[in-house]
Amino acid sequence: MMIIQEKVSLSQYNTFGVDSYAKYMAFPATTDEIISLLKGQYNEYNPKVVIGSRSNILFTKDFDGLLIHPEIKGIEIIKQTRDFIHVRAGCGENWDDFVRYCVDNDWGGIENLSLIPGTVGASPVQNIGAYGVEVKDVIEKVEAVMFESAKKRVFTANECNFGYRDSIFKHELKHKCIITHVTFRLTKQHFFRTQYPDLEKELDNYPDTTIQNIRNAIITIRRNKLPDPEQLGNAGSFFKNPIVDEQKANEIRRFYPKMPAYKSGDNKFKLSAAWLIETAGWKDRKINNVGTYKKQPLVIVNYGHASGQEILEFAKKIQQAVQQKFAIMLEPEVNIF
Ligand code: EPU
């Protein structure tokens, strides 16, 4: 029997720890429960939005519709070859528990994505990425149920239109479906991705390179650099790293020759939002209960009982400062409601 609650506090469903309320919230535990939810009376309630357990979301007001928090669990092996193992996981599995399970079984490919908060179902939406790996590199297919038809649909990785922190689920299919399962193609013969400078340095402390050691190194780096949302409300990077054309990158480099910039496709460069924010003077700044984190200004932190609105106002000030100094508009990575 699926649980549907009324007037639900959302403080435990967003890592900012912001308190607001959802009018209705449903907790389907199977694909069939999702289908019956979409065919039943609750289908009348709009808007409908799906959230994972520790979402990359900032609520700036109460949510006047139906929030769906799918709790589909389960990890199963679909097939194996000499080199690969194909693993299907339910959307409600905690992402880092899934990574740990894979690493413990010596299945490689997602060890660099250790300790990212969230669920398996949310991972393709923003194509989570860290330390030289994006989840798109290992996704084989994504299963979903469409809101309008209440029918299942399978997306190949290609159909997901993955990009940097981007996918079809943030555009054409935004608020139009629920991801129920994700199938990953993981390795049995590993291919290590250790070129990221922080990771290379940390791995010097380990006797050899294994996926377990990569996971441990990444956990150490992240714990050192990023605030733990259990202790200090935050949603990881608040903004995306902006991608600009070569001319723009060169313009800034004329004044700041040391500005980090990474080639990203033809004539494009990915700049570091953290660097732009720091250079615009917004590292470790605080207004009332909201601030940028002292070790990583790309992370906006709730130091007390800040409201979603306060956090949004603070983010806008950062955008203005960066816009004024560099004529670049930072785009939020976090979903804002
Ligand atoms: N930097 C500064 N000042 C700082 C911190 C960083 O100038 O205080 C500059 C440095 O030059 C550094 C560069 O920013 O070399 C990159 O910093 P970092 O390695 O911390 O990575 P990031 O680009 O800021 C991205 C992801 C993170 C991910 C890390 C590691 C985005 C929006 N963020 O951050 O993802 O963990 O790379 O791969 O792409 C997240 O999405 O929530 C997240 C934490």
Coordinates of C-alpha atoms and ligand atoms in Angstrom, one line a residue:
M1 CA 0.0 0.0 0.0
M2 CA 1.5 3.3 -1.1
I3 CA 1.7 6.1 1.4
I4 CA 0.5 9.5 0.5
Q5 CA 0.9 12.3 3.1
E6 CA -0.5 15.8 3.3
K7 CA 1.3 18.9 4.4
V8 CA 4.8 17.3 4.6
S9 CA 7.8 19.1 6.0
L10 CA 10.6 19.1 3.5
S11 CA 13.5 19.8 5.8
Q12 CA 14.7 16.2 5.6
Y13 CA 14.5 16.1 1.8
N14 CA 16.9 18.9 0.9
T15 CA 20.5 19.1 2.0
F16 CA 20.2 22.8 2.7
G17 CA 18.0 21.9 5.7
V18 CA 15.5 24.6 4.6
D19 CA 12.0 24.1 6.1
S20 CA 9.0 24.4 3.8
Y21 CA 6.0 22.2 3.1
A22 CA 4.6 20.1 0.3
K23 CA 0.9 19.9 -0.1
Y24 CA 1.0 16.2 -1.0
M25 CA 3.8 13.8 -1.0
A26 CA 3.8 10.2 -2.3
F27 CA 6.3 7.4 -1.6
P28 CA 5.9 4.7 -4.3
A29 CA 8.0 1.6 -3.7
T30 CA 7.5 -0.1 -7.0
T31 CA 7.0 0.8 -10.7
D32 CA 3.4 -0.5 -10.5
E33 CA 2.7 1.9 -7.6
I34 CA 4.0 4.8 -9.7
I35 CA 1.7 3.7 -12.5
S36 CA -1.3 3.5 -10.2
L37 CA -0.5 6.8 -8.7
L38 CA -0.5 8.4 -12.1
K39 CA -3.7 6.7 -13.0
G40 CA -5.5 7.5 -9.7
Q41 CA -7.1 10.6 -8.2
Y42 CA -3.8 12.2 -7.3
N43 CA -3.0 12.6 -10.9
E44 CA -5.2 15.7 -10.7
Y45 CA -2.7 17.4 -8.4
N46 CA -0.2 19.6 -10.2
P47 CA 2.6 20.5 -10.5
K48 CA 4.1 17.1 -10.0
V49 CA 7.8 16.9 -9.2
V50 CA 10.1 14.0 -8.3
I51 CA 12.7 14.3 -5.6
G52 CA 15.3 12.0 -4.3
S53 CA 16.2 11.6 -0.6
R54 CA 18.9 14.3 -0.3
S55 CA 18.1 16.4 -3.2
N56 CA 20.1 19.0 -5.1
I57 CA 17.1 21.3 -4.5
L58 CA 16.5 24.7 -2.9
F59 CA 12.9 25.3 -1.8
T60 CA 12.2 29.0 -1.7
K61 CA 8.5 28.6 -0.9
D62 CA 5.9 25.9 0.0
F63 CA 5.3 23.4 -2.8
D64 CA 1.6 23.5 -3.8
G65 CA 1.4 20.2 -5.7
L66 CA 2.3 16.6 -5.5
L67 CA 5.9 15.7 -4.7
I68 CA 6.9 12.1 -5.6
H69 CA 9.7 10.5 -3.6
P70 CA 10.2 7.1 -5.2
E71 CA 11.7 4.4 -2.9
I72 CA 12.3 1.6 -5.4
K73 CA 15.2 -0.5 -4.1
G74 CA 17.2 -3.4 -5.4
I75 CA 20.5 -4.1 -7.2
E76 CA 20.7 -6.9 -9.7
I77 CA 23.2 -8.3 -12.2
I78 CA 21.7 -8.3 -15.7
K79 CA 24.6 -9.9 -17.5
Q80 CA 28.4 -10.5 -17.3
T81 CA 31.1 -10.9 -19.9
R82 CA 34.8 -11.4 -19.3
D83 CA 35.4 -7.6 -19.0
F84 CA 32.1 -6.1 -18.0
I85 CA 29.2 -6.5 -15.6
H86 CA 25.8 -4.9 -16.3
V87 CA 24.1 -3.9 -13.1
R88 CA 20.6 -2.5 -12.7
A89 CA 19.7 -0.5 -9.6
G90 CA 16.4 0.9 -8.3
C91 CA 16.1 4.7 -8.3
G92 CA 15.7 4.8 -4.5
E93 CA 19.0 3.3 -3.7
N94 CA 21.4 5.8 -2.0
W95 CA 24.1 6.7 -4.5
D96 CA 27.1 6.3 -2.2
D97 CA 25.8 3.0 -0.8
F98 CA 25.6 1.8 -4.4
V99 CA 29.1 3.0 -5.1
R100 CA 30.4 1.2 -2.0
Y101 CA 28.6 -2.0 -3.0
C102 CA 30.1 -1.9 -6.4
V103 CA 33.6 -1.2 -5.2
D104 CA 33.3 -4.0 -2.5
N105 CA 32.4 -6.4 -5.3
D106 CA 35.3 -5.1 -7.4
W107 CA 33.1 -3.6 -10.1
G108 CA 34.8 -0.5 -11.5
G109 CA 33.7 2.8 -13.1
I110 CA 32.0 4.8 -10.5
E111 CA 34.6 4.8 -7.7
N112 CA 35.5 8.5 -8.6
L113 CA 31.9 9.4 -7.9
S114 CA 32.2 8.3 -4.2
L115 CA 30.4 10.3 -1.5
I116 CA 28.2 12.4 -3.9
P117 CA 25.0 12.9 -2.0
G118 CA 21.7 11.7 -3.6
T119 CA 20.1 8.7 -5.1
V120 CA 20.7 6.4 -8.1
G121 CA 17.6 7.8 -9.8
A122 CA 18.9 11.4 -9.6
S123 CA 22.3 10.5 -11.0
P124 CA 21.4 10.7 -14.7
V125 CA 19.3 13.8 -14.3
Q126 CA 22.2 16.1 -13.8
N127 CA 24.8 13.6 -15.1
I128 CA 26.7 13.7 -11.8
G129 CA 30.5 14.1 -12.2
A130 CA 33.6 14.4 -10.2
Y131 CA 37.4 13.9 -10.5
G132 CA 37.4 13.3 -14.3
V133 CA 34.4 10.9 -14.4
E134 CA 30.7 11.6 -15.3
V135 CA 28.0 9.0 -14.7
K136 CA 27.1 9.1 -18.4
D137 CA 30.4 7.2 -19.0
V138 CA 28.9 4.1 -17.5
I139 CA 25.2 4.4 -18.0
E140 CA 23.7 1.9 -20.4
K141 CA 20.0 2.7 -20.0
V142 CA 17.5 4.6 -17.9
E143 CA 14.0 3.3 -17.3
A144 CA 11.2 5.7 -16.5
V145 CA 7.4 6.1 -16.3
M146 CA 5.9 9.0 -18.2
F147 CA 3.6 11.3 -16.3
E148 CA 1.1 11.8 -19.1
S149 CA 0.6 8.3 -20.4
A150 CA 1.5 6.4 -17.1
K151 CA 3.5 4.1 -19.4
K152 CA 7.0 2.8 -19.1
R153 CA 9.7 4.0 -21.4
V154 CA 13.4 3.0 -21.7
F155 CA 16.1 5.5 -22.7
T156 CA 19.4 4.4 -24.1
A157 CA 22.4 6.5 -23.0
N158 CA 22.4 8.2 -26.3
E159 CA 18.7 9.2 -26.0
C160 CA 19.5 10.8 -22.6
N161 CA 21.4 13.6 -24.4
F162 CA 24.0 13.8 -21.7
G163 CA 26.2 16.9 -21.3
Y164 CA 28.1 18.6 -18.5
R165 CA 25.7 18.5 -15.6
D166 CA 22.9 18.1 -18.1
S167 CA 20.5 15.6 -19.7
I168 CA 17.2 15.4 -21.5
F169 CA 15.6 15.1 -18.0
K170 CA 16.5 18.8 -17.4
H171 CA 15.0 19.9 -20.7
E172 CA 12.3 18.2 -22.9
L173 CA 11.5 15.8 -20.1
K174 CA 11.7 18.1 -17.1
H175 CA 8.9 17.2 -14.7
K176 CA 7.5 14.8 -17.3
C177 CA 8.6 11.4 -16.0
I178 CA 9.9 9.4 -13.1
I179 CA 13.2 7.5 -13.4
T180 CA 12.6 4.1 -11.9
H181 CA 15.8 2.2 -12.6
V182 CA 19.3 2.8 -14.0
T183 CA 21.5 0.1 -15.7
F184 CA 25.3 0.6 -15.5
R185 CA 28.0 -1.1 -17.4
L186 CA 30.8 -1.5 -14.9
T187 CA 34.2 -3.0 -15.4
K188 CA 35.8 -6.2 -14.2
Q189 CA 39.1 -5.3 -15.9
H190 CA 39.6 -1.8 -14.5
F191 CA 40.6 1.4 -16.2
F192 CA 41.7 3.9 -13.6
R193 CA 41.0 7.7 -14.0
T194 CA 43.5 9.3 -11.7
Q195 CA 44.7 12.4 -13.7
Y196 CA 42.8 14.9 -11.7
P197 CA 45.5 16.8 -9.8
D198 CA 44.0 16.6 -6.3
L199 CA 43.4 12.8 -6.8
E200 CA 46.9 12.2 -8.1
K201 CA 48.4 13.9 -5.1
E202 CA 46.2 12.0 -2.6
L203 CA 46.9 8.6 -4.2
D204 CA 50.6 9.1 -3.4
N205 CA 49.7 8.1 0.1
Y206 CA 48.5 4.7 -1.0
P207 CA 50.8 1.7 -1.9
D208 CA 49.0 0.9 -5.1
T209 CA 46.1 2.0 -7.3
T210 CA 43.0 0.0 -6.9
I211 CA 39.3 1.1 -7.2
Q212 CA 39.1 0.7 -3.4
N213 CA 42.1 3.0 -2.9
I214 CA 40.6 5.5 -5.4
R215 CA 37.4 5.5 -3.5
N216 CA 39.2 6.0 -0.2
A217 CA 41.3 8.8 -1.6
I218 CA 38.2 10.6 -3.0
I219 CA 36.4 10.3 0.3
T220 CA 39.4 11.9 2.0
I221 CA 39.6 14.7 -0.5
R222 CA 35.9 15.4 -0.3
R223 CA 35.8 15.3 3.5
N224 CA 38.7 17.8 3.6
K225 CA 37.3 20.2 1.0
L226 CA 33.5 20.0 1.2
P227 CA 31.2 20.6 4.1
D228 CA 29.2 17.6 5.4
P229 CA 25.5 18.5 4.8
E230 CA 24.6 16.6 8.0
Q231 CA 26.5 19.3 9.9
L232 CA 26.3 22.3 7.6
G233 CA 23.4 22.6 5.2
N234 CA 24.6 22.8 1.6
A235 CA 24.0 21.2 -1.8
G236 CA 27.5 20.8 -3.1
S237 CA 28.4 23.2 -5.9
F238 CA 25.7 25.8 -6.2
F239 CA 26.7 26.9 -9.7
K240 CA 27.9 25.1 -12.8
N241 CA 31.4 25.9 -14.1
P242 CA 30.7 28.2 -17.0
I243 CA 31.7 27.2 -20.6
V244 CA 32.9 30.2 -22.7
D245 CA 34.4 30.7 -26.1
E246 CA 38.1 31.1 -26.6
Q247 CA 37.9 34.8 -27.1
K248 CA 36.2 35.4 -23.8
A249 CA 38.7 33.1 -22.0
N250 CA 41.6 35.1 -23.6
E251 CA 40.1 38.4 -22.6
I252 CA 40.1 37.4 -18.9
R253 CA 43.5 35.7 -19.2
R254 CA 45.0 39.0 -20.3
F255 CA 44.4 40.4 -16.8
Y256 CA 44.6 37.1 -14.9
P257 CA 47.2 34.9 -16.7
K258 CA 46.9 32.2 -14.0
M259 CA 43.1 31.8 -14.3
P260 CA 42.3 28.1 -14.5
A261 CA 40.7 27.2 -17.9
Y262 CA 40.1 23.7 -19.3
K263 CA 39.5 23.0 -23.0
S264 CA 36.0 21.8 -23.5
G265 CA 35.2 21.0 -27.1
D266 CA 36.0 23.2 -30.2
N267 CA 37.1 26.7 -29.3
K268 CA 35.4 26.4 -25.9
F269 CA 36.9 26.6 -22.4
K270 CA 35.4 25.6 -19.1
L271 CA 36.3 28.1 -16.4
S272 CA 36.3 27.5 -12.7
A273 CA 33.3 29.1 -11.0
A274 CA 35.1 28.8 -7.7
W275 CA 38.0 30.9 -9.0
L276 CA 35.6 33.5 -10.5
I277 CA 33.7 33.8 -7.2
E278 CA 36.9 34.0 -5.2
T279 CA 38.5 36.6 -7.5
A280 CA 35.2 38.6 -7.4
G281 CA 35.8 38.8 -3.6
W282 CA 33.1 36.3 -2.5
K283 CA 35.1 33.5 -0.8
D284 CA 34.2 32.9 2.8
R285 CA 31.7 35.8 2.8
K286 CA 28.7 35.6 5.1
I287 CA 25.4 37.6 5.3
N288 CA 23.4 36.7 8.3
N289 CA 23.0 32.9 8.2
V290 CA 24.2 32.3 4.6
G291 CA 27.7 32.2 3.3
T292 CA 30.2 30.8 0.9
Y293 CA 32.3 27.9 2.3
K294 CA 35.8 28.8 3.4
K295 CA 37.5 26.1 1.5
Q296 CA 35.3 26.1 -1.6
P297 CA 33.3 29.2 -2.5
L298 CA 31.3 27.4 -5.1
V299 CA 29.4 25.8 -2.1
I300 CA 26.8 28.0 -0.5
V301 CA 26.2 27.1 3.1
N302 CA 23.3 27.5 5.5
Y303 CA 24.9 28.4 8.8
G304 CA 21.7 28.6 10.8
H305 CA 18.1 28.7 10.0
A306 CA 18.3 30.5 6.7
S307 CA 15.2 30.4 4.6
G308 CA 15.3 29.3 1.0
Q309 CA 14.6 32.9 -0.1
E310 CA 17.7 34.2 1.9
I311 CA 19.9 31.6 0.2
L312 CA 18.5 32.6 -3.2
E313 CA 19.1 36.3 -2.5
F314 CA 22.7 35.5 -1.5
A315 CA 23.2 33.4 -4.6
K316 CA 22.0 36.4 -6.7
K317 CA 24.6 38.7 -5.1
I318 CA 27.3 36.3 -6.1
Q319 CA 25.9 36.2 -9.7
Q320 CA 25.9 40.0 -9.8
A321 CA 29.5 40.3 -8.5
V322 CA 30.8 37.8 -11.0
Q323 CA 28.7 39.4 -13.8
Q324 CA 30.1 42.8 -12.9
K325 CA 33.7 41.8 -12.8
F326 CA 33.8 39.3 -15.6
A327 CA 30.6 39.7 -17.6
I328 CA 29.8 36.0 -17.1
M329 CA 26.4 34.9 -15.7
L330 CA 26.8 31.9 -13.4
E331 CA 24.1 29.4 -13.9
P332 CA 22.8 27.5 -10.8
E333 CA 23.5 23.8 -10.7
V334 CA 20.9 23.4 -7.9
N335 CA 17.2 23.1 -8.8
I336 CA 15.3 26.1 -7.4
F337 CA 11.6 26.0 -6.5
Ligands
EPU1 N1 39.4 27.1 -6.9 C1 39.6 28.4 -6.5 N2 39.3 28.7 -5.2 C2 38.8 27.8 -4.3 C3 38.6 26.5 -4.8 C4 38.9 26.2 -6.1 O1 40.1 29.3 -7.2 O2 38.6 28.2 -3.2 C5 39.8 26.8 -8.3 C6 41.1 26.1 -8.4 O3 41.8 26.7 -9.4 C7 40.8 24.7 -8.7 C8 39.5 24.8 -9.5 O4 38.8 25.9 -8.9 O5 41.8 24.1 -9.5 C9 38.7 23.6 -9.4 O6 38.3 23.3 -8.1 P1 37.8 21.9 -7.7 O7 38.7 20.8 -8.0 O8 37.3 21.9 -6.2 O9 36.5 21.6 -8.6 P2 35.3 22.5 -9.0 O10 35.4 22.8 -10.5 O11 35.1 23.7 -8.2 C10 33.8 20.5 -9.7 C11 32.4 19.9 -9.5 C12 32.4 19.3 -8.1 C13 33.4 18.1 -8.1 C14 34.8 18.7 -8.3 C15 35.8 17.6 -8.4 C16 31.0 21.4 -10.7 C17 29.9 22.5 -10.7 N3 31.5 21.0 -9.6 O12 34.1 21.5 -8.8 O13 31.1 18.7 -8.0 O14 33.4 17.5 -6.8 O15 34.8 19.4 -9.6 O16 35.7 16.9 -9.6 O17 31.3 20.9 -11.8 C18 28.9 19.2 -7.2 O18 28.5 19.1 -8.3 O19 28.1 19.4 -6.2 C19 30.3 19.0 -6.9 C20 30.8 19.1 -5.6

